[in-house]
Coordinates of C-alpha atoms in Angstrom, one line a residue:
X1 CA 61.8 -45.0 -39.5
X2 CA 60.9 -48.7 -38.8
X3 CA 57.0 -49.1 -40.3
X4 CA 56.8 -52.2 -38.0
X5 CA 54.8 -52.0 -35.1
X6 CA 56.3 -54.5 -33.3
X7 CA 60.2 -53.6 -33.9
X8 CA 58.5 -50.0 -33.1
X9 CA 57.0 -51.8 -29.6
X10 CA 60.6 -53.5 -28.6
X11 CA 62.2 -50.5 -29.1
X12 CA 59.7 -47.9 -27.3
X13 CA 60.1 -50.7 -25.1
X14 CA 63.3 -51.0 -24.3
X15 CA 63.7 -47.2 -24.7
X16 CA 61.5 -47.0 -21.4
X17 CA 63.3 -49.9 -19.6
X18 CA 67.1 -48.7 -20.1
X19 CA 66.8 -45.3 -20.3
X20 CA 63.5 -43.9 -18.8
X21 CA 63.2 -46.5 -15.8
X22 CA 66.6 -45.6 -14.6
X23 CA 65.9 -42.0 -14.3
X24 CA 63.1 -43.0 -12.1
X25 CA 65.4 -43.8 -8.9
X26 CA 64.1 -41.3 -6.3
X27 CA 61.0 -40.4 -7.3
X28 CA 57.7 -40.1 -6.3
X29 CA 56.1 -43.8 -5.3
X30 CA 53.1 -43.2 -7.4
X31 CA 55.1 -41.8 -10.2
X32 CA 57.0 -44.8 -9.9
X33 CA 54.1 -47.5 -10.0
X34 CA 52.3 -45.3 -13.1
X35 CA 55.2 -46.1 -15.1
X36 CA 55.5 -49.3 -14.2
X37 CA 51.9 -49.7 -15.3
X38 CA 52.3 -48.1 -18.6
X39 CA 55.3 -50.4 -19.1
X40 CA 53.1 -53.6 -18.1
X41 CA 50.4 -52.2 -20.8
X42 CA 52.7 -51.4 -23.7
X43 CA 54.6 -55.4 -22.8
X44 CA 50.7 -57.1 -23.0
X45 CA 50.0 -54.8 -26.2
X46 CA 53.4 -56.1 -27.5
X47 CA 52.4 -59.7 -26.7
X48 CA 48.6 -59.3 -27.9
X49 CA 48.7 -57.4 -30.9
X50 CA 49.3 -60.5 -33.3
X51 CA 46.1 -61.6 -32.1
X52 CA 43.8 -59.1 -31.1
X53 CA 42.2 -59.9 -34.7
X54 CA 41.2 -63.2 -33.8
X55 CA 40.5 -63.0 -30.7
X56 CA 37.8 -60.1 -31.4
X57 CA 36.9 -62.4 -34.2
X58 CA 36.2 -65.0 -31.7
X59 CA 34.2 -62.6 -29.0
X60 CA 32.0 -62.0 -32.2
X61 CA 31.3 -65.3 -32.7
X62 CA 30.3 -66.4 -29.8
X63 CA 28.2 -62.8 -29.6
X64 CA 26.4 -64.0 -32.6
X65 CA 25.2 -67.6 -31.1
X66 CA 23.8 -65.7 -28.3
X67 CA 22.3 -63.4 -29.8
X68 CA 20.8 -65.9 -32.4
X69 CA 19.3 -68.3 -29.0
X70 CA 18.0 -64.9 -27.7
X71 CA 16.3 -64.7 -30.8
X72 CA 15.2 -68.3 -30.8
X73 CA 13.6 -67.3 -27.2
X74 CA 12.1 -64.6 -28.1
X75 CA 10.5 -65.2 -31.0
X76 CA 11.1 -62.0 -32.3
X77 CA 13.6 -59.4 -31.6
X78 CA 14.1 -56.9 -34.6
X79 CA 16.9 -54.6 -33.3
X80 CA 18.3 -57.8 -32.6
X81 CA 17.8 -59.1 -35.8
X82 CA 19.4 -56.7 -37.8
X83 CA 22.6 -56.4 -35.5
X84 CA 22.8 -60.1 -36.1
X85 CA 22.7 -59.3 -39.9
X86 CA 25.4 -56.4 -39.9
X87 CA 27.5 -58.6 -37.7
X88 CA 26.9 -61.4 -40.3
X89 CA 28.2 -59.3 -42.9
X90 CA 31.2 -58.1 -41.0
X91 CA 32.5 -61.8 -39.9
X92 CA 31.9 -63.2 -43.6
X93 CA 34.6 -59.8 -44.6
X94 CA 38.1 -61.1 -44.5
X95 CA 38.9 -57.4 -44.4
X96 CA 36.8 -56.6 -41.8
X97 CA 39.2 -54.7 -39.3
X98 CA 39.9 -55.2 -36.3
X99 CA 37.7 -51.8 -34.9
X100 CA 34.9 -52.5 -37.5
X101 CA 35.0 -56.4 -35.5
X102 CA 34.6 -55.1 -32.1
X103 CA 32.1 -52.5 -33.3
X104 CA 29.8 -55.3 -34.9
X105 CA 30.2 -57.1 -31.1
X106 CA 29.7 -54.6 -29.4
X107 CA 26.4 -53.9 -31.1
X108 CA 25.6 -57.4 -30.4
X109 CA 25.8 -57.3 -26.5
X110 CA 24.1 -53.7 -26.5
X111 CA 20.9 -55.2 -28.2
X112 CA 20.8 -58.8 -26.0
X113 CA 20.9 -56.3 -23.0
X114 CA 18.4 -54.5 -24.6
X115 CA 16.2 -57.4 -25.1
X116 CA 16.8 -58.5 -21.3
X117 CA 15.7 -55.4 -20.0
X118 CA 12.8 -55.0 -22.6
X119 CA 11.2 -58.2 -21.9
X120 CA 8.1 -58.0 -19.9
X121 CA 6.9 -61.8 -20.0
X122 CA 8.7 -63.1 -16.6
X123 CA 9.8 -66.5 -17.8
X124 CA 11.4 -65.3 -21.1
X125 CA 13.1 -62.6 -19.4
X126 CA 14.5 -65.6 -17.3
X127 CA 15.1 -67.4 -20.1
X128 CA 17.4 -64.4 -21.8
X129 CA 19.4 -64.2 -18.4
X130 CA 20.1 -68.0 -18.4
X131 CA 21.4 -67.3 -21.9
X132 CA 23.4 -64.9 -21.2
X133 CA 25.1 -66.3 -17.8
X134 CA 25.5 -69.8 -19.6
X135 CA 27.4 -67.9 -22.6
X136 CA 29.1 -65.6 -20.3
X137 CA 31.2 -67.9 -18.8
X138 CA 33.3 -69.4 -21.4
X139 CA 33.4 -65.5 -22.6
X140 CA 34.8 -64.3 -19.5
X141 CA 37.1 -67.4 -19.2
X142 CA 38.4 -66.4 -23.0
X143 CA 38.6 -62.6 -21.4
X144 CA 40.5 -63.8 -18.1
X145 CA 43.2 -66.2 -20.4
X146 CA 43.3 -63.1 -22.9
X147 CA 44.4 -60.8 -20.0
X148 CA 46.3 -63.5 -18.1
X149 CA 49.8 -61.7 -18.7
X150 CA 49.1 -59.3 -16.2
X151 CA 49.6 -61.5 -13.6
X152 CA 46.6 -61.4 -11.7
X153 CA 45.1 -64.9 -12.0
X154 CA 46.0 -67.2 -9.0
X155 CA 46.3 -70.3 -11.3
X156 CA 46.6 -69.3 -14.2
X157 CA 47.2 -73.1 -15.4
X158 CA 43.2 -73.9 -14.7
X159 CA 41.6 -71.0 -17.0
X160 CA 40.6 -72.5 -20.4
X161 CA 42.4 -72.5 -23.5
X162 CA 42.4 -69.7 -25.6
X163 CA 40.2 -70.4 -28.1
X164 CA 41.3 -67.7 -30.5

């Protein structure tokens, strides 16, 4: 057996495509269409896997400035603090994984959220949401180019770069 997991994707691939698709004709629509949506998945999994690292790497980073400014805003923010310092440690890892990456940012957004809904001064939590909508953008512009191969973008030509 083939240890590569992208000779394993192209031939699960086309496994599914010249044999299983075929085999299809006649059946139920929705059977149909969930197939066709598992195929979709496993061709943007194909496509992505090479890099899903730094593209996660680059959702931390920007996870890290914002929470650092919430910091900055707060004035003080412990929880918040000490994600940013376990994140720290996991981006300065070259061997970080891919999982252990995610983990680290998704720690990140859990405590800015926390710190948004914790605030009890008016102006600072207005201050957190600007933060958060201003860096939310250009994360959900990386997120709509990352997922682009779907097909659902109307012009697909206008989202940003991808800046992993």
């Amino acid at each position: 057996m083939n240890l590569d997991l992208d000779v394993q994707l192209q031939v699960a691939l086309r496994a599914l495509e010249e044999t299983v698709a075929p085999s299809l004709a006649g059946a139920e629509k929705h059977v149909v269409e969930q197939f066709h949506l598992a195929l979709l998945t496993l061709r943007f999994v194909h496509g992505r896997l090479p890099d899903m690292r730094r593209y996660a790497r680059m959702e931390l980073d920007a996870l890290l400035a914002l929470a650092r400014e919430s910091i900055a805003a707060a004035g003080s923010a412990p929880a918040l603090a000490d994600a940013v310092g376990s994140a720290e440690m996991v981006r300065a890892d070259p061997a970080a994984d891919t999982a252990g990456i995610e983990q680290a940012a998704r720690r990140l957004r859990d405590e800015v959220t926390a710190l948004g809904a914790a605030a009890s001064d008016p102006a600072l939590a207005a201050r957190l949401d600007r933060l958060v909508l201003e860096a939310g953008g250009t994360m959900i512009g990386q997120a709509r180019q990352w997922a682009s191969p779907f097909g659902f973008e109307l012009r697909p030509e206008e989202l940003p770069a991808p800046a992993w």
